[in-house]
CSV table of C-alpha atoms in Angstrom, one decimal:
chain,number,residue,atom,x,y,z
E,1,MET,CA,1.2,4.9,-12.2
E,2,GLY,CA,4.7,6.6,-12.0
E,3,CYS,CA,7.0,8.2,-14.4
E,4,VAL,CA,7.4,8.2,-17.9
E,5,HIS,CA,10.7,6.5,-17.8
E,6,GLY,CA,9.1,3.4,-16.4
E,7,LYS,CA,7.6,2.3,-13.2
E,8,CYS,CA,7.8,-1.6,-13.1
E,9,CYS,CA,8.2,-3.0,-9.9
E,10,SER,CA,9.9,-5.4,-7.0
E,11,ARG,CA,11.9,-8.7,-7.6
E,12,TYR,CA,9.8,-11.4,-6.6
E,13,PRO,CA,12.2,-13.3,-4.6
E,14,SER,CA,13.5,-13.3,-0.8
E,15,SER,CA,14.7,-9.6,-1.5
E,16,THR,CA,11.6,-8.5,-1.6
E,17,ASP,CA,10.2,-10.5,1.2
E,18,GLY,CA,11.8,-8.7,4.2
E,19,ASP,CA,14.1,-10.7,6.4
E,20,SER,CA,12.8,-13.5,8.5
E,21,LYS,CA,12.8,-11.8,11.6
E,22,ASP,CA,9.8,-9.9,10.2
E,23,TYR,CA,7.8,-13.1,10.9
E,24,HIS,CA,9.6,-14.7,13.7
E,25,GLU,CA,6.8,-13.9,16.4
E,26,ALA,CA,4.0,-15.0,14.3
E,27,GLU,CA,1.7,-18.0,14.4
E,28,HIS,CA,1.6,-20.1,11.1
E,29,VAL,CA,-1.8,-21.5,10.6
E,30,GLY,CA,-3.6,-22.7,7.3
E,31,ASN,CA,-2.7,-23.6,4.0
E,32,LYS,CA,0.1,-22.1,2.3
E,33,HIS,CA,-1.0,-19.6,-0.5
E,34,ILE,CA,-0.9,-20.7,-4.0
E,35,LEU,CA,1.7,-18.0,-4.9
E,36,THR,CA,3.8,-17.0,-2.0
E,37,GLN,CA,3.9,-20.2,-0.8
E,38,ARG,CA,3.6,-18.8,2.5
E,39,SER,CA,1.5,-19.6,5.6
E,40,LEU,CA,-1.2,-17.6,7.1
E,41,GLU,CA,0.4,-15.5,9.5
E,42,ILE,CA,-1.4,-14.7,12.9
E,43,ILE,CA,0.2,-12.2,15.5
E,44,PRO,CA,-1.5,-11.4,18.7
E,45,VAL,CA,-2.3,-7.5,20.3
E,46,PRO,CA,-2.7,-8.7,24.2
E,47,SER,CA,-3.4,-4.9,25.3
E,48,HIS,CA,-6.7,-5.2,23.8
E,49,ASN,CA,-6.9,-9.2,23.6
E,50,LEU,CA,-6.9,-9.0,19.5
E,51,LYS,CA,-5.6,-11.6,17.4
E,52,LEU,CA,-4.1,-10.4,13.7
E,53,GLN,CA,-4.5,-12.2,10.7
E,54,TYR,CA,-2.5,-11.5,7.7
E,55,SER,CA,-1.2,-13.0,4.4
E,56,VAL,CA,1.0,-11.0,1.4
E,57,LEU,CA,1.5,-11.3,-2.2
E,58,THR,CA,3.9,-9.5,-4.8
E,59,GLN,CA,3.2,-10.5,-8.4
E,60,ARG,CA,4.7,-8.9,-11.6
E,61,GLY,CA,2.5,-7.4,-13.7
E,62,TYR,CA,1.7,-8.6,-17.6
E,63,TYR,CA,4.2,-6.7,-20.0
E,64,PRO,CA,3.8,-8.5,-23.5
E,65,ASP,CA,6.5,-6.2,-25.0
E,66,SER,CA,9.1,-7.0,-22.0
E,67,PRO,CA,8.6,-10.3,-20.5
E,68,ASP,CA,11.8,-10.3,-18.5
E,69,LYS,CA,10.7,-6.7,-16.8
E,70,GLU,CA,11.5,-6.9,-12.9
E,71,ASN,CA,9.0,-6.1,-10.5
E,72,GLN,CA,10.3,-3.2,-8.5
E,73,ASP,CA,7.6,-3.6,-5.9
E,74,SER,CA,8.6,-4.6,-2.1
E,75,PHE,CA,7.0,-4.8,0.9
E,76,CYS,CA,7.6,-5.1,4.8
E,77,ILE,CA,6.2,-6.7,7.7
E,78,ARG,CA,7.6,-6.3,11.3
E,79,THR,CA,6.1,-7.5,14.1
E,80,GLN,CA,6.6,-6.5,17.8
E,81,ILE,CA,8.4,-3.3,16.9
E,82,GLN,CA,10.4,-2.0,19.6
E,83,GLY,CA,9.9,-5.4,21.3
E,84,ASN,CA,6.1,-4.0,21.8
E,85,PRO,CA,3.6,-7.1,21.5
E,86,ASN,CA,1.1,-4.5,20.3
E,87,MET,CA,2.5,-2.8,17.8
E,88,HIS,CA,3.1,-3.9,14.1
E,89,PHE,CA,4.4,-2.9,10.8
E,90,PHE,CA,2.9,-3.5,7.4
E,91,GLY,CA,4.4,-1.3,4.4
E,92,VAL,CA,4.2,-1.5,0.5
E,93,PHE,CA,6.9,0.2,-2.0
E,94,ASP,CA,6.6,0.9,-5.4
E,95,GLY,CA,9.7,1.6,-7.1
E,96,HIS,CA,10.0,3.5,-10.4
E,97,GLY,CA,12.8,4.3,-12.9
E,98,VAL,CA,16.1,2.4,-13.8
E,99,TYR,CA,17.0,1.9,-10.4
E,100,GLY,CA,13.7,1.8,-8.8
E,101,ALA,CA,13.8,-1.7,-7.5
E,102,GLU,CA,17.1,-0.4,-5.5
E,103,CYS,CA,15.1,2.4,-4.2
E,104,SER,CA,12.1,0.2,-2.9
E,105,ASN,CA,14.2,-2.2,-1.4
E,106,PHE,CA,16.3,0.4,0.3
E,107,VAL,CA,13.3,2.2,1.7
E,108,LYS,CA,11.4,-1.1,2.9
E,109,ASP,CA,14.6,-1.9,5.1
E,110,ARG,CA,15.3,1.5,6.5
E,111,LEU,CA,11.7,3.1,7.4
E,112,VAL,CA,11.2,0.4,9.8
E,113,GLU,CA,14.3,0.0,11.4
E,114,ILE,CA,14.5,4.2,11.9
E,115,LEU,CA,10.8,4.0,13.1
E,116,ALA,CA,11.9,1.0,15.8
E,117,ASP,CA,15.0,3.4,17.2
E,118,ASP,CA,12.7,6.4,17.8
E,119,PRO,CA,12.1,6.6,21.5
E,120,SER,CA,8.7,8.9,20.7
E,121,LEU,CA,7.0,6.3,18.1
E,122,LEU,CA,4.9,4.9,20.5
E,123,ASN,CA,3.7,8.6,22.4
E,124,ASP,CA,3.9,10.4,18.9
E,125,PRO,CA,3.5,8.2,15.4
E,126,VAL,CA,2.8,10.9,13.4
E,127,LYS,CA,6.1,13.0,14.4
E,128,ALA,CA,8.0,10.1,14.7
E,129,TYR,CA,6.2,9.0,10.7
E,130,SER,CA,7.4,12.4,9.5
E,131,SER,CA,11.0,12.3,10.8
E,132,ALA,CA,11.5,9.1,9.9
E,133,PHE,CA,10.5,9.9,5.9
E,134,LEU,CA,13.0,12.7,6.1
E,135,ARG,CA,15.9,10.9,7.5
E,136,MET,CA,15.5,8.0,5.0
E,137,ASN,CA,15.2,10.4,2.4
E,138,SER,CA,18.3,11.9,3.1
E,139,GLU,CA,19.9,8.8,3.4
E,140,LEU,CA,18.8,7.2,0.0
E,141,HIS,CA,20.2,10.6,-1.5
E,142,SER,CA,23.6,10.0,0.3
E,143,SER,CA,23.6,6.4,-0.7
E,144,LYS,CA,25.2,4.6,-3.6
E,145,ILE,CA,22.3,4.3,-5.3
E,146,ASP,CA,21.4,6.8,-8.1
E,147,ASP,CA,18.0,8.3,-7.3
E,148,THR,CA,18.2,11.4,-10.1
E,149,MET,CA,15.2,10.1,-12.1
E,150,SER,CA,14.6,6.8,-9.4
E,151,GLY,CA,12.7,6.4,-6.3
E,152,THR,CA,9.8,4.7,-4.6
E,153,THR,CA,6.5,5.4,-3.0
E,154,ALA,CA,5.2,4.2,0.4
E,155,ILE,CA,2.4,3.2,1.8
E,156,THR,CA,2.3,1.7,5.2
E,157,VAL,CA,0.2,0.8,8.2
E,158,LEU,CA,1.4,0.9,11.9
E,159,VAL,CA,-1.0,-1.1,14.2
E,160,ILE,CA,-0.6,0.2,17.8
E,161,GLY,CA,-3.2,-1.8,20.0
E,162,ASP,CA,-6.8,-1.1,18.4
E,163,LYS,CA,-5.4,1.8,16.4
E,164,ILE,CA,-4.0,1.9,12.9
E,165,TYR,CA,-1.8,4.8,11.7
E,166,VAL,CA,-1.7,5.1,8.1
E,167,ALA,CA,1.0,7.1,6.6
E,168,ASN,CA,1.5,7.7,2.6
E,169,VAL,CA,3.6,9.1,0.0
E,170,GLY,CA,3.0,8.9,-3.5
E,171,ASP,CA,0.1,7.1,-5.2
E,172,SER,CA,-0.2,3.4,-3.7
E,173,ARG,CA,-3.2,3.0,-1.5
E,174,ALA,CA,-4.6,1.7,1.6
E,175,VAL,CA,-8.7,0.8,2.5
E,176,ILE,CA,-10.5,-0.5,4.9
E,177,ALA,CA,-13.7,-2.3,4.2
E,178,VAL,CA,-16.5,-1.6,6.7
E,179,LYS,CA,-19.9,-3.4,7.0
E,180,ASN,CA,-22.8,-1.1,6.7
E,181,GLY,CA,-26.0,-3.8,7.3
E,182,ASN,CA,-25.6,-6.4,4.4
E,183,ARG,CA,-23.2,-4.4,2.5
E,184,ILE,CA,-19.6,-4.0,2.6
E,185,ILE,CA,-18.6,-0.4,1.9
E,186,ALA,CA,-14.7,0.5,1.0
E,187,GLU,CA,-13.1,3.7,2.7
E,188,ASP,CA,-9.7,4.8,1.9
E,189,LEU,CA,-7.4,5.2,4.7
E,190,SER,CA,-5.2,7.2,2.3
E,191,ASN,CA,-5.4,9.8,-0.4
E,192,ASP,CA,-3.6,9.3,-3.6
E,193,GLN,CA,-1.0,12.3,-3.9
E,194,THR,CA,-1.2,13.2,-7.9
E,195,PRO,CA,-2.0,16.4,-9.9
E,196,PHE,CA,-5.6,15.4,-10.0
E,197,ARG,CA,-5.9,16.5,-6.3
E,198,LYS,CA,-6.4,20.4,-6.4
E,199,ASP,CA,-4.0,21.0,-3.7
E,200,GLU,CA,-1.2,18.9,-4.8
E,201,TYR,CA,-1.4,20.8,-8.4
E,202,ASP,CA,-1.7,24.1,-6.7
E,203,ARG,CA,1.8,23.2,-4.7
E,204,VAL,CA,3.7,21.8,-7.3
E,205,LYS,CA,2.9,24.6,-9.8
E,206,LEU,CA,4.0,26.9,-7.0
E,207,CYS,CA,7.4,25.3,-7.1
E,208,GLY,CA,7.7,25.4,-10.9
E,209,ALA,CA,6.5,22.2,-12.4
E,210,ARG,CA,4.5,22.5,-15.7
E,211,VAL,CA,1.7,19.9,-15.2
E,212,LEU,CA,0.7,18.7,-18.7
E,213,SER,CA,-0.2,14.8,-19.8
E,214,VAL,CA,1.8,13.3,-22.5
E,215,ASP,CA,-0.3,14.1,-25.3
E,216,GLN,CA,-0.2,17.8,-24.0
E,217,VAL,CA,3.7,17.7,-23.7
E,218,GLU,CA,4.2,16.3,-27.1
E,219,GLY,CA,1.7,18.5,-29.0
E,220,TYR,CA,-0.9,16.8,-29.3
E,221,LYS,CA,-3.5,18.3,-26.9
E,222,ASP,CA,-3.6,22.2,-25.8
E,223,PRO,CA,-1.3,22.6,-23.2
E,224,ASP,CA,-3.3,25.6,-21.8
E,225,ILE,CA,-6.6,23.7,-20.9
E,226,GLN,CA,-5.7,22.7,-17.4
E,227,LEU,CA,-8.4,20.4,-16.5
E,228,TRP,CA,-8.6,16.5,-16.0
E,229,ASP,CA,-11.7,15.0,-14.8
E,230,ASP,CA,-10.4,12.3,-12.5
E,231,GLU,CA,-8.2,9.4,-12.3
E,232,GLU,CA,-10.3,6.8,-13.3
E,233,SER,CA,-11.4,8.3,-16.5
E,234,GLN,CA,-7.8,9.8,-17.5
E,235,GLY,CA,-5.9,6.8,-16.1
E,236,GLY,CA,-4.6,6.5,-20.0
E,237,ASP,CA,-3.1,9.7,-20.1
E,238,PRO,CA,-2.6,11.4,-16.8
E,239,PRO,CA,-1.3,15.0,-15.8
E,240,ARG,CA,2.3,14.9,-15.2
E,241,LEU,CA,5.1,16.7,-13.7
E,242,TRP,CA,7.9,18.1,-15.9
E,243,VAL,CA,10.8,20.7,-15.3
E,244,GLN,CA,10.4,24.3,-17.4
E,245,ASN,CA,12.4,23.4,-20.3
E,246,GLY,CA,12.5,19.7,-20.5
E,247,MET,CA,10.7,16.2,-21.2
E,248,TYR,CA,11.3,15.2,-17.7
E,249,PRO,CA,10.9,13.6,-15.1
E,250,GLY,CA,7.4,12.6,-16.1
E,251,THR,CA,6.2,11.7,-12.5
E,252,ALA,CA,2.6,10.9,-12.6
E,253,PHE,CA,2.7,11.5,-8.3
E,254,THR,CA,3.4,14.5,-6.6
E,255,ARG,CA,5.0,12.9,-3.6
E,256,SER,CA,7.9,10.0,-3.4
E,257,VAL,CA,11.1,9.0,-1.7
E,258,GLY,CA,14.3,9.8,-4.1
E,259,ASP,CA,13.7,11.3,-7.1
E,260,SER,CA,15.9,14.1,-6.4
E,261,THR,CA,15.5,15.7,-10.2
E,262,ALA,CA,11.4,15.6,-9.0
E,263,GLU,CA,12.4,17.3,-5.9
E,264,THR,CA,13.3,20.9,-7.8
E,265,ILE,CA,9.9,21.1,-8.9
E,266,GLY,CA,7.7,20.5,-5.9
E,267,VAL,CA,7.8,16.8,-5.6
E,268,ILE,CA,8.5,16.1,-1.7
E,269,VAL,CA,8.7,13.5,0.9
E,270,ASP,CA,6.2,14.3,3.8
E,271,PRO,CA,3.9,11.5,4.4
E,272,GLU,CA,0.1,12.5,5.0
E,273,VAL,CA,-0.7,10.3,8.2
E,274,SER,CA,-4.4,9.1,9.0
E,275,ILE,CA,-5.4,7.7,12.3
E,276,VAL,CA,-8.4,5.2,12.2
E,277,GLN,CA,-9.7,3.7,15.8
E,278,LEU,CA,-10.6,0.1,14.8
E,279,MET,CA,-14.2,-0.7,15.3
E,280,PRO,CA,-16.3,-4.8,15.1
E,281,ASN,CA,-17.7,-3.6,11.8
E,282,HIS,CA,-13.9,-2.9,10.3
E,283,LEU,CA,-13.7,-6.2,8.3
E,284,PHE,CA,-10.2,-5.9,7.1
E,285,PHE,CA,-7.7,-3.8,5.5
E,286,VAL,CA,-5.6,-4.0,2.1
E,287,VAL,CA,-2.5,-2.1,1.4
E,288,ALA,CA,-1.1,-1.8,-2.4
E,289,SER,CA,0.6,-0.5,-5.0
E,290,ASP,CA,-1.2,1.5,-7.5
E,291,GLY,CA,-0.3,-1.4,-10.1
E,292,VAL,CA,-3.6,-2.6,-8.2
E,293,PHE,CA,-5.7,0.5,-7.9
E,294,GLU,CA,-4.7,1.8,-11.1
E,295,PHE,CA,-6.9,-0.7,-12.6
E,296,LEU,CA,-9.5,-1.3,-10.0
E,297,SER,CA,-11.5,1.2,-7.8
E,298,SER,CA,-11.2,0.8,-3.9
E,299,GLN,CA,-14.6,-0.6,-3.8
E,300,ALA,CA,-13.7,-3.2,-6.3
E,301,VAL,CA,-10.7,-4.5,-4.4
E,302,VAL,CA,-12.6,-4.4,-1.2
E,303,ASP,CA,-15.8,-6.3,-2.7
E,304,MET,CA,-13.6,-9.6,-3.8
E,305,PRO,CA,-12.6,-10.6,-0.5
E,306,GLY,CA,-15.9,-9.0,0.8
E,307,VAL,CA,-18.2,-12.0,-0.1
E,308,ASP,CA,-16.1,-14.4,1.9
E,309,ALA,CA,-16.0,-11.8,4.8
E,310,MET,CA,-19.8,-11.3,5.1
E,311,ASP,CA,-20.1,-15.1,5.0
E,312,ALA,CA,-17.3,-16.3,7.3
E,313,THR,CA,-17.1,-16.3,11.1
E,314,VAL,CA,-14.1,-16.5,13.4
E,315,GLU,CA,-14.0,-18.4,16.5
E,316,VAL,CA,-11.4,-18.8,18.9
E,317,ASN,CA,-11.0,-20.7,22.4
E,318,GLY,CA,-7.6,-20.0,23.4
E,319,ASN,CA,-6.0,-21.3,20.3
E,320,PRO,CA,-5.3,-19.8,17.0
E,321,MET,CA,-8.0,-18.3,15.2
E,322,SER,CA,-9.8,-20.9,13.0
E,323,SER,CA,-12.5,-19.9,10.4
E,324,ARG,CA,-15.8,-21.7,9.0
E,325,ARG,CA,-18.6,-21.2,7.0
E,326,LYS,CA,-22.2,-20.5,8.6
E,327,GLU,CA,-25.4,-19.9,6.9
E,328,ASN,CA,-26.8,-17.7,9.6
E,329,SER,CA,-26.4,-14.0,10.4
E,330,GLU,CA,-22.9,-14.0,12.5
E,331,PHE,CA,-20.4,-12.1,10.7
E,332,SER,CA,-16.5,-11.7,11.0
E,333,ILE,CA,-13.1,-11.8,9.1
E,334,ALA,CA,-12.2,-14.0,6.1
E,335,SER,CA,-9.3,-15.9,6.5
E,336,GLY,CA,-6.2,-14.3,4.6
E,337,SER,CA,-6.2,-17.1,2.4
E,338,GLU,CA,-9.8,-16.7,1.4
E,339,ILE,CA,-8.8,-13.1,0.7
E,340,TYR,CA,-6.1,-13.7,-1.5
E,341,ARG,CA,-7.3,-16.7,-3.7
E,342,SER,CA,-10.5,-14.0,-4.3
E,343,MET,CA,-7.8,-11.0,-5.2
E,344,ARG,CA,-5.4,-13.3,-7.2
E,345,SER,CA,-8.5,-14.8,-9.2
E,346,GLU,CA,-9.9,-11.0,-9.9
E,347,LEU,CA,-6.4,-9.6,-10.7
E,348,SER,CA,-5.8,-12.4,-13.1
E,349,ASP,CA,-8.9,-11.7,-14.9
E,350,GLN,CA,-7.9,-8.1,-15.3
E,351,GLN,CA,-4.8,-8.9,-17.1
E,352,LEU,CA,-2.9,-6.0,-15.9
E,353,SER,CA,-0.8,-5.1,-18.7
E,354,ALA,CA,1.9,-2.4,-18.0
E,355,SER,CA,1.2,-2.6,-14.3
E,356,ARG,CA,3.0,-4.5,-11.0
E,357,SER,CA,1.3,-5.1,-7.7
E,358,ALA,CA,2.0,-5.7,-4.3
E,359,ALA,CA,-0.5,-6.0,-1.6
E,360,ILE,CA,-0.8,-6.8,2.0
E,361,VAL,CA,-4.5,-7.9,2.9
E,362,VAL,CA,-5.2,-7.7,6.8
E,363,PRO,CA,-8.1,-8.8,8.3
E,364,SER,CA,-8.8,-6.3,11.2
E,365,PRO,CA,-7.9,-7.5,14.5
E,366,SER,CA,-10.8,-9.9,16.0
E,367,HIS,CA,-11.5,-10.2,19.7
E,368,GLN,CA,-11.2,-13.6,21.0
E,369,ARG,CA,-14.9,-14.6,20.5
E,370,SER,CA,-17.1,-14.5,17.4
E,371,LEU,CA,-18.1,-11.0,16.3
E,372,GLU,CA,-21.9,-10.9,15.7
E,373,LEU,CA,-22.8,-8.1,13.6
E,374,ASP,CA,-26.7,-6.7,13.3
E,375,GLY,CA,-28.2,-6.8,9.8
E,376,GLY,CA,-27.1,-10.3,8.4
């Protein structure tokens, strides 16, 4: 959910796919995905005897009044950061504004490059992330791209061995599927940075922002009632940020990259970074723009591939992972192709009007043996 001046998302062609070097260390297995026509990828994480399997999809949302509206989302997958076979990067960047596509493409290229050049990345990923976002934001301001009223959110996951570092700026999201007995539970790896959060609301108010919904700023509702239930119930007319004496920028997020005008009223680029130790009951994680999460809860997103994850088992005998069904109590990681068939079908059924979506689904690293979990 972006600014009132338009938050469409990323061009589908090669410009959003990342450089081919992002994929050159990965193994190609299985059938190609029906939409991306990209082979399922597998990369090793040798430090913990793991293999990581992933797939990616970006698709323009359904705009009945603007059939040619471009997709401003972009994504980046970079394996073996700094030549380290145990360090891999996944990111989704949700552009908004007139030059949102340019902003998201700039950020998806520069962020991983800055991280890769930072010698402190392996020892202090949190510090490296903070430094990279600040530097990248400054570079975007200085670039030829007009980011006065345009920018991008960023949700990224850095895999280092058996830990993941999730850095979030904005209202895109990462979520992990956790097996709990016979159930799969969605756990958010990031917190949406919007005025629905009291801490973010208080911060931007102190910076001079007016926080009002569109109906409030246009006089249809009382602007003095500063209470909003939650994003799910108020998603159609959320609280937004406005300058004191103007009808702009109208951002529904409180952090982003770019958006130099919104910076004057408290929109910042500082990432929130969470650290997760991967466990055998972590089935997969999803990194996606709010074009997905604006319409679907985290649990709904996890439930789509979750059925496959509960029914599949992965067996590796020194070869690339293969997946087969077993009617017993063994559970492991669904293949990326299964996940994406499920996700694409569900998203299509939702008719995502006025949305856009980019998503990376990554089954968590699997040991080179079948995972046998209790409670099947």
